[in-house]
């Protein structure tokens, strides 16, 4: 079997959870043109036991105007915070829930159809749909007195009629068209879905799969990110505007502008104050949510646009992957290592109101924020064919194997030291640079040290007590 036959199509979306990593498959992926989602075991690096495919609908009443939506490619995936369930959406607008341990289908998210007409036009509509006469008769309430009950005599039997009407009412898919993003909260109470065609953000009850509310953005939704500790969801629209929505109050609270091209993915910071997004032009943008301002743009090579990004929970490291590049690139957050009280250049202290509009004057443009130009480092594996590469070799060493790299590195180190020293007696830049001021008198600033070197200082007494010898040394 050829290797290309075993490889699935390009990945379209990915979701994971670390809680059940050792128990069963904890990674779910959807691929271009595939009508099913695949599970993976991250601990073993292998394909999972189950393939998630929505069940085929049988017995749908075509007379009610409901079409059979079968065979649509999967467009979005999500994994619950507990690691037990996976939620997948397809291009037909359907959203299904699966159990990752067994791979069984565990429900579908459906919204109610259009309301039925009044009693005057109900019989005519039912007759046009082909419903028999005996099914259109009013049901008698199961009350004492039967048909002689005062409720039935007054023709007020709304209870059973409402229940039967709800059972017969047609159910529509979660969205009218492609599902572009799915997000689950941290308590398995709510699920947020976004539609690319209808541009509607809907909030569902996770356990009952019932619709709780919806917000119309007016444009197609491309990507979304939910801040799990809070109730905010950031939705990137087709008009290059990032809208921050409050799913608890069902309203829009911020509109963030500044992206010149289509936003491909975005993420909330751990504290919910920043939103990071990458666009098609290869730039990573950072917005301040409370101020509704674009505070920084890190522009990368246009030849290698950012495919996706992830900010660490400590907000000190940003990981990016790029098109046409092998490997993950790590970037240090300068805000975490700057002096206390120093803000990002270009940040504004204006607090946006809840009634901000989508106008150009509502938020700052990209030109008002700081723009950082970054060149991606060149990997040794990109210097030529893999079979002709010596790991750790440079272009000069490959051209001339007799080059003494040790002597060359020593000379370069001496020249760099002279440049740093500057004029005679001036000292190095490190000596002239002023040390960062402490937050309070008597405190030490350790932002320039790795976290592993100072994180345990607060529990020094516990560590000493735990490391005490049980028995004394024996002679």
Short mmCIF file of N, CA and C in Angstrom, two decimals, residues 244-371:
data_model
loop_
_atom_site.label_atom_id
_atom_site.label_comp_id
_atom_site.label_asym_id
_atom_site.label_seq_id
_atom_site.Cartn_x
_atom_site.Cartn_y
_atom_site.Cartn_z
N UNK A 244 -16.80 40.71 20.16
CA UNK A 244 -16.81 40.06 21.47
C UNK A 244 -18.25 40.05 21.97
N UNK A 245 -18.79 38.87 22.20
CA UNK A 245 -20.19 38.70 22.58
C UNK A 245 -20.28 38.14 23.99
N UNK A 246 -21.28 38.58 24.71
CA UNK A 246 -21.57 38.09 26.05
C UNK A 246 -22.70 37.07 25.94
N UNK A 247 -22.38 35.79 26.17
CA UNK A 247 -23.38 34.74 26.01
C UNK A 247 -24.33 34.67 27.21
N UNK A 248 -23.97 35.32 28.31
CA UNK A 248 -24.88 35.34 29.46
C UNK A 248 -25.97 36.38 29.26
N UNK A 249 -25.60 37.55 28.77
CA UNK A 249 -26.59 38.61 28.51
C UNK A 249 -27.07 38.67 27.08
N UNK A 250 -26.52 37.82 26.18
CA UNK A 250 -26.91 37.78 24.78
C UNK A 250 -26.80 39.16 24.14
N UNK A 251 -25.60 39.75 24.22
CA UNK A 251 -25.39 41.06 23.61
C UNK A 251 -23.94 41.19 23.19
N UNK A 252 -23.69 42.15 22.32
CA UNK A 252 -22.33 42.43 21.88
C UNK A 252 -21.72 43.50 22.79
N UNK A 253 -20.49 43.27 23.21
CA UNK A 253 -19.85 44.20 24.14
C UNK A 253 -18.67 44.92 23.51
N UNK A 254 -18.02 44.37 22.52
CA UNK A 254 -16.88 45.02 21.88
C UNK A 254 -16.85 44.68 20.39
N UNK A 255 -16.28 45.60 19.61
CA UNK A 255 -16.01 45.37 18.19
C UNK A 255 -14.57 45.79 17.94
N UNK A 256 -13.73 44.86 17.54
CA UNK A 256 -12.30 45.08 17.40
C UNK A 256 -11.94 45.10 15.93
N UNK A 257 -11.34 46.22 15.50
CA UNK A 257 -10.91 46.37 14.12
C UNK A 257 -9.39 46.45 14.05
N UNK A 258 -8.87 46.38 12.83
CA UNK A 258 -7.45 46.50 12.63
C UNK A 258 -6.88 45.46 11.71
N UNK A 259 -7.57 44.35 11.50
CA UNK A 259 -7.08 43.30 10.62
C UNK A 259 -7.29 43.72 9.16
N UNK A 260 -6.22 43.65 8.38
CA UNK A 260 -6.30 44.04 6.97
C UNK A 260 -6.75 42.91 6.07
N UNK A 261 -6.53 41.68 6.51
CA UNK A 261 -6.95 40.52 5.73
C UNK A 261 -7.81 39.62 6.62
N UNK A 262 -8.26 38.52 6.05
CA UNK A 262 -9.16 37.63 6.75
C UNK A 262 -8.51 37.00 7.97
N UNK A 263 -9.20 37.05 9.11
CA UNK A 263 -8.72 36.41 10.33
C UNK A 263 -8.94 34.91 10.21
N UNK A 264 -7.89 34.13 10.47
CA UNK A 264 -7.97 32.68 10.31
C UNK A 264 -8.23 31.97 11.63
N UNK A 265 -7.65 32.43 12.72
CA UNK A 265 -7.89 31.84 14.03
C UNK A 265 -7.60 32.89 15.09
N UNK A 266 -8.17 32.71 16.26
CA UNK A 266 -7.98 33.65 17.36
C UNK A 266 -8.09 32.92 18.68
N UNK A 267 -7.61 33.58 19.75
CA UNK A 267 -7.57 32.97 21.07
C UNK A 267 -7.60 34.04 22.15
N UNK A 268 -8.30 33.75 23.23
CA UNK A 268 -8.31 34.59 24.42
C UNK A 268 -7.07 34.28 25.26
N UNK A 269 -6.56 35.28 25.94
CA UNK A 269 -5.54 35.04 26.94
C UNK A 269 -6.19 34.43 28.19
N UNK A 270 -5.36 33.92 29.10
CA UNK A 270 -5.89 33.23 30.27
C UNK A 270 -6.70 34.15 31.16
N UNK A 271 -6.32 35.42 31.25
CA UNK A 271 -7.06 36.37 32.09
C UNK A 271 -8.20 37.06 31.35
N UNK A 272 -8.35 36.81 30.06
CA UNK A 272 -9.44 37.38 29.29
C UNK A 272 -9.24 38.82 28.87
N UNK A 273 -8.07 39.41 29.09
CA UNK A 273 -7.85 40.81 28.74
C UNK A 273 -7.35 40.99 27.31
N UNK A 274 -6.72 39.99 26.75
CA UNK A 274 -6.17 40.08 25.40
C UNK A 274 -6.86 39.09 24.49
N UNK A 275 -6.90 39.44 23.22
CA UNK A 275 -7.32 38.54 22.15
C UNK A 275 -6.22 38.54 21.10
N UNK A 276 -5.69 37.37 20.82
CA UNK A 276 -4.65 37.20 19.81
C UNK A 276 -5.26 36.55 18.58
N UNK A 277 -4.93 37.06 17.41
CA UNK A 277 -5.48 36.54 16.16
C UNK A 277 -4.41 36.57 15.09
N UNK A 278 -4.45 35.60 14.21
CA UNK A 278 -3.57 35.59 13.05
C UNK A 278 -4.42 35.70 11.79
N UNK A 279 -3.91 36.43 10.82
CA UNK A 279 -4.64 36.69 9.58
C UNK A 279 -3.90 36.11 8.40
N UNK A 280 -4.50 36.26 7.23
CA UNK A 280 -3.94 35.65 6.03
C UNK A 280 -2.65 36.31 5.58
N UNK A 281 -2.37 37.54 6.02
CA UNK A 281 -1.14 38.22 5.61
C UNK A 281 0.06 37.82 6.47
N UNK A 282 -0.09 36.83 7.33
CA UNK A 282 1.03 36.36 8.13
C UNK A 282 1.30 37.18 9.36
N UNK A 283 0.38 38.02 9.81
CA UNK A 283 0.58 38.88 10.97
C UNK A 283 -0.21 38.35 12.16
N UNK A 284 0.35 38.57 13.34
CA UNK A 284 -0.31 38.23 14.60
C UNK A 284 -0.66 39.54 15.30
N UNK A 285 -1.93 39.73 15.60
CA UNK A 285 -2.39 40.96 16.21
C UNK A 285 -2.90 40.70 17.63
N UNK A 286 -2.68 41.69 18.49
CA UNK A 286 -3.08 41.60 19.88
C UNK A 286 -4.01 42.78 20.19
N UNK A 287 -5.22 42.46 20.67
CA UNK A 287 -6.18 43.49 21.06
C UNK A 287 -6.34 43.50 22.58
N UNK A 288 -6.50 44.69 23.11
CA UNK A 288 -6.87 44.86 24.51
C UNK A 288 -8.38 44.92 24.59
N UNK A 289 -8.98 43.92 25.25
CA UNK A 289 -10.44 43.81 25.24
C UNK A 289 -11.12 44.93 26.03
N UNK A 290 -10.72 45.24 27.27
CA UNK A 290 -11.42 46.33 27.98
C UNK A 290 -11.33 47.67 27.27
N UNK A 291 -10.16 47.98 26.67
CA UNK A 291 -10.00 49.26 25.97
C UNK A 291 -10.45 49.20 24.53
N UNK A 292 -10.71 47.99 23.99
CA UNK A 292 -11.12 47.83 22.60
C UNK A 292 -10.10 48.47 21.65
N UNK A 293 -8.81 48.20 21.88
CA UNK A 293 -7.75 48.79 21.08
C UNK A 293 -6.80 47.72 20.57
N UNK A 294 -6.30 47.94 19.37
CA UNK A 294 -5.23 47.11 18.83
C UNK A 294 -3.91 47.62 19.38
N UNK A 295 -3.24 46.81 20.19
CA UNK A 295 -2.05 47.29 20.89
C UNK A 295 -0.75 46.85 20.23
N UNK A 296 -0.78 45.80 19.42
CA UNK A 296 0.47 45.36 18.79
C UNK A 296 0.18 44.51 17.57
N UNK A 297 1.04 44.64 16.59
CA UNK A 297 0.99 43.81 15.38
C UNK A 297 2.37 43.23 15.14
N UNK A 298 2.49 41.94 15.16
CA UNK A 298 3.75 41.27 14.86
C UNK A 298 3.63 40.69 13.45
N UNK A 299 4.30 41.35 12.51
CA UNK A 299 4.18 40.97 11.11
C UNK A 299 5.32 40.04 10.74
N UNK A 300 4.95 38.92 10.11
CA UNK A 300 5.93 37.92 9.72
C UNK A 300 5.99 37.84 8.20
N UNK A 301 6.75 36.90 7.71
CA UNK A 301 6.96 36.76 6.28
C UNK A 301 5.64 36.45 5.57
N UNK A 302 5.41 37.13 4.46
CA UNK A 302 4.21 36.85 3.68
C UNK A 302 4.29 35.50 2.99
N UNK A 303 5.50 34.99 2.78
CA UNK A 303 5.64 33.69 2.14
C UNK A 303 5.27 32.55 3.08
N UNK A 304 5.32 32.78 4.38
CA UNK A 304 5.04 31.74 5.37
C UNK A 304 4.01 32.27 6.35
N UNK A 305 2.75 32.38 5.95
CA UNK A 305 1.73 32.92 6.88
C UNK A 305 1.50 31.98 8.05
N UNK A 306 1.02 32.56 9.12
CA UNK A 306 0.74 31.78 10.33
C UNK A 306 -0.51 30.94 10.10
N UNK A 307 -0.39 29.65 10.36
CA UNK A 307 -1.52 28.75 10.22
C UNK A 307 -2.36 28.74 11.49
N UNK A 308 -1.71 28.71 12.64
CA UNK A 308 -2.42 28.71 13.91
C UNK A 308 -1.48 29.18 14.99
N UNK A 309 -2.04 29.55 16.13
CA UNK A 309 -1.25 30.05 17.26
C UNK A 309 -1.86 29.56 18.56
N UNK A 310 -1.03 29.61 19.62
CA UNK A 310 -1.48 29.21 20.94
C UNK A 310 -0.66 29.96 21.98
N UNK A 311 -1.34 30.60 22.93
CA UNK A 311 -0.69 31.31 24.01
C UNK A 311 -0.71 30.45 25.26
N UNK A 312 0.42 30.36 25.93
CA UNK A 312 0.53 29.53 27.13
C UNK A 312 -0.37 30.07 28.24
N UNK A 313 -0.80 29.22 29.17
CA UNK A 313 -1.64 29.71 30.28
C UNK A 313 -0.97 30.79 31.11
N UNK A 314 0.36 30.77 31.22
CA UNK A 314 1.07 31.82 31.95
C UNK A 314 1.25 33.09 31.14
N UNK A 315 0.87 33.06 29.87
CA UNK A 315 0.94 34.21 28.96
C UNK A 315 2.38 34.71 28.76
N UNK A 316 3.36 33.83 28.92
CA UNK A 316 4.74 34.23 28.73
C UNK A 316 5.34 33.73 27.42
N UNK A 317 4.67 32.78 26.76
CA UNK A 317 5.20 32.20 25.52
C UNK A 317 4.07 32.04 24.52
N UNK A 318 4.36 32.42 23.27
CA UNK A 318 3.43 32.25 22.16
C UNK A 318 4.01 31.25 21.19
N UNK A 319 3.23 30.24 20.83
CA UNK A 319 3.63 29.21 19.87
C UNK A 319 2.89 29.42 18.57
N UNK A 320 3.61 29.41 17.45
CA UNK A 320 3.01 29.58 16.13
C UNK A 320 3.51 28.50 15.19
N UNK A 321 2.68 28.14 14.25
CA UNK A 321 3.06 27.24 13.17
C UNK A 321 2.78 27.97 11.86
N UNK A 322 3.63 27.71 10.86
CA UNK A 322 3.61 28.48 9.63
C UNK A 322 3.48 27.55 8.42
N UNK A 323 2.87 28.08 7.41
CA UNK A 323 2.70 27.32 6.16
C UNK A 323 4.04 27.16 5.47
N UNK A 324 4.35 25.95 5.08
CA UNK A 324 5.61 25.66 4.41
C UNK A 324 6.80 25.55 5.32
N UNK A 325 6.61 25.62 6.64
CA UNK A 325 7.71 25.51 7.59
C UNK A 325 7.50 24.30 8.47
N UNK A 326 8.60 23.62 8.78
CA UNK A 326 8.56 22.46 9.65
C UNK A 326 8.99 22.87 11.05
N UNK A 327 8.13 22.63 12.02
CA UNK A 327 8.46 22.97 13.39
C UNK A 327 7.51 23.98 13.97
N UNK A 328 7.60 24.16 15.28
CA UNK A 328 6.81 25.13 16.04
C UNK A 328 7.73 26.24 16.51
N UNK A 329 7.32 27.47 16.28
CA UNK A 329 8.13 28.64 16.64
C UNK A 329 7.60 29.22 17.95
N UNK A 330 8.52 29.47 18.88
CA UNK A 330 8.18 30.00 20.20
C UNK A 330 8.66 31.44 20.29
N UNK A 331 7.77 32.30 20.82
CA UNK A 331 8.06 33.73 20.95
C UNK A 331 7.84 34.13 22.40
N UNK A 332 8.79 34.90 22.95
CA UNK A 332 8.68 35.37 24.33
C UNK A 332 7.81 36.62 24.38
N UNK A 333 6.99 36.70 25.40
CA UNK A 333 6.12 37.85 25.61
C UNK A 333 6.91 38.93 26.34
N UNK A 334 7.24 40.00 25.65
CA UNK A 334 8.05 41.06 26.26
C UNK A 334 7.31 41.77 27.38
N UNK A 335 5.98 41.74 27.35
CA UNK A 335 5.21 42.39 28.41
C UNK A 335 5.43 41.71 29.76
N UNK A 336 5.73 40.40 29.76
CA UNK A 336 5.94 39.69 31.01
C UNK A 336 7.31 39.97 31.61
N UNK A 337 8.25 40.47 30.80
CA UNK A 337 9.61 40.69 31.27
C UNK A 337 9.98 42.17 31.34
N UNK A 338 9.01 43.04 31.15
CA UNK A 338 9.28 44.47 31.21
C UNK A 338 9.15 44.97 32.64
N UNK A 339 9.51 46.23 32.85
CA UNK A 339 9.43 46.80 34.19
C UNK A 339 7.99 46.87 34.65
N UNK A 340 7.74 46.75 35.97
CA UNK A 340 6.36 46.81 36.47
C UNK A 340 5.72 48.14 36.13
N UNK A 341 4.48 48.07 35.71
CA UNK A 341 3.72 49.28 35.37
C UNK A 341 3.90 49.74 33.95
N UNK A 342 4.82 49.12 33.21
CA UNK A 342 5.04 49.53 31.82
C UNK A 342 4.02 48.83 30.94
N UNK A 343 3.33 49.59 30.12
CA UNK A 343 2.33 49.01 29.23
C UNK A 343 2.86 48.87 27.83
N UNK A 344 2.07 48.24 26.99
CA UNK A 344 2.45 48.06 25.61
C UNK A 344 2.38 49.41 24.89
N UNK A 345 3.33 49.59 24.01
CA UNK A 345 3.32 50.82 23.23
C UNK A 345 2.10 50.84 22.33
N UNK A 346 1.46 51.99 22.29
CA UNK A 346 0.28 52.11 21.45
C UNK A 346 -1.01 51.79 22.17
N UNK A 347 -0.93 51.30 23.43
CA UNK A 347 -2.14 50.98 24.16
C UNK A 347 -2.82 52.25 24.64
N UNK A 348 -4.12 52.24 24.66
CA UNK A 348 -4.90 53.40 25.09
C UNK A 348 -5.63 53.09 26.38
N UNK A 349 -5.84 54.11 27.18
CA UNK A 349 -6.54 53.93 28.44
C UNK A 349 -8.03 54.18 28.31
N UNK A 350 -8.51 54.45 27.11
CA UNK A 350 -9.94 54.69 26.93
C UNK A 350 -10.71 53.39 27.12
N UNK A 351 -11.75 53.43 27.89
CA UNK A 351 -12.60 52.27 28.12
C UNK A 351 -13.80 52.38 27.20
N UNK A 352 -13.98 51.34 26.38
CA UNK A 352 -15.07 51.38 25.41
C UNK A 352 -16.39 51.13 26.08
N UNK A 353 -17.43 51.73 25.52
CA UNK A 353 -18.76 51.52 26.05
C UNK A 353 -19.42 50.31 25.43
N UNK A 354 -20.51 49.91 26.02
CA UNK A 354 -21.19 48.71 25.54
C UNK A 354 -21.95 48.99 24.25
N UNK A 355 -22.10 50.25 23.89
CA UNK A 355 -22.86 50.58 22.69
C UNK A 355 -21.95 50.96 21.53
N UNK A 356 -20.68 50.49 21.58
CA UNK A 356 -19.78 50.79 20.47
C UNK A 356 -20.30 50.16 19.19
N UNK A 357 -20.16 50.88 18.10
CA UNK A 357 -20.65 50.39 16.82
C UNK A 357 -19.51 49.83 16.01
N UNK A 358 -19.82 49.41 14.79
CA UNK A 358 -18.81 48.86 13.90
C UNK A 358 -18.20 49.92 13.01
N UNK A 359 -18.37 51.19 13.31
CA UNK A 359 -17.84 52.25 12.46
C UNK A 359 -16.33 52.30 12.56
N UNK A 360 -15.72 52.95 11.58
CA UNK A 360 -14.26 53.03 11.55
C UNK A 360 -13.73 53.85 12.72
N UNK A 361 -14.52 54.82 13.22
CA UNK A 361 -14.05 55.65 14.31
C UNK A 361 -14.25 55.01 15.67
N UNK A 362 -14.89 53.86 15.73
CA UNK A 362 -15.20 53.27 17.02
C UNK A 362 -13.95 52.78 17.73
N UNK A 363 -12.99 52.25 16.99
CA UNK A 363 -11.77 51.71 17.58
C UNK A 363 -10.59 52.21 16.79
N UNK A 364 -9.39 52.02 17.33
CA UNK A 364 -8.18 52.48 16.67
C UNK A 364 -7.85 51.58 15.49
N UNK A 365 -7.21 52.15 14.50
CA UNK A 365 -6.79 51.40 13.35
C UNK A 365 -5.41 50.81 13.58
N UNK A 366 -4.98 50.02 12.63
CA UNK A 366 -3.70 49.33 12.80
C UNK A 366 -2.52 50.29 12.77
N UNK A 367 -2.66 51.41 12.06
CA UNK A 367 -1.55 52.35 11.97
C UNK A 367 -1.24 53.01 13.30
N UNK A 368 -2.23 53.07 14.22
CA UNK A 368 -2.01 53.71 15.50
C UNK A 368 -1.31 52.79 16.50
N UNK A 369 -1.20 51.51 16.21
CA UNK A 369 -0.60 50.56 17.14
C UNK A 369 0.84 50.29 16.73
N UNK A 370 1.56 49.72 17.66
CA UNK A 370 2.94 49.39 17.39
C UNK A 370 3.01 48.17 16.47
N UNK A 371 3.85 48.26 15.46
CA UNK A 371 4.03 47.16 14.53
C UNK A 371 5.46 46.67 14.62
#
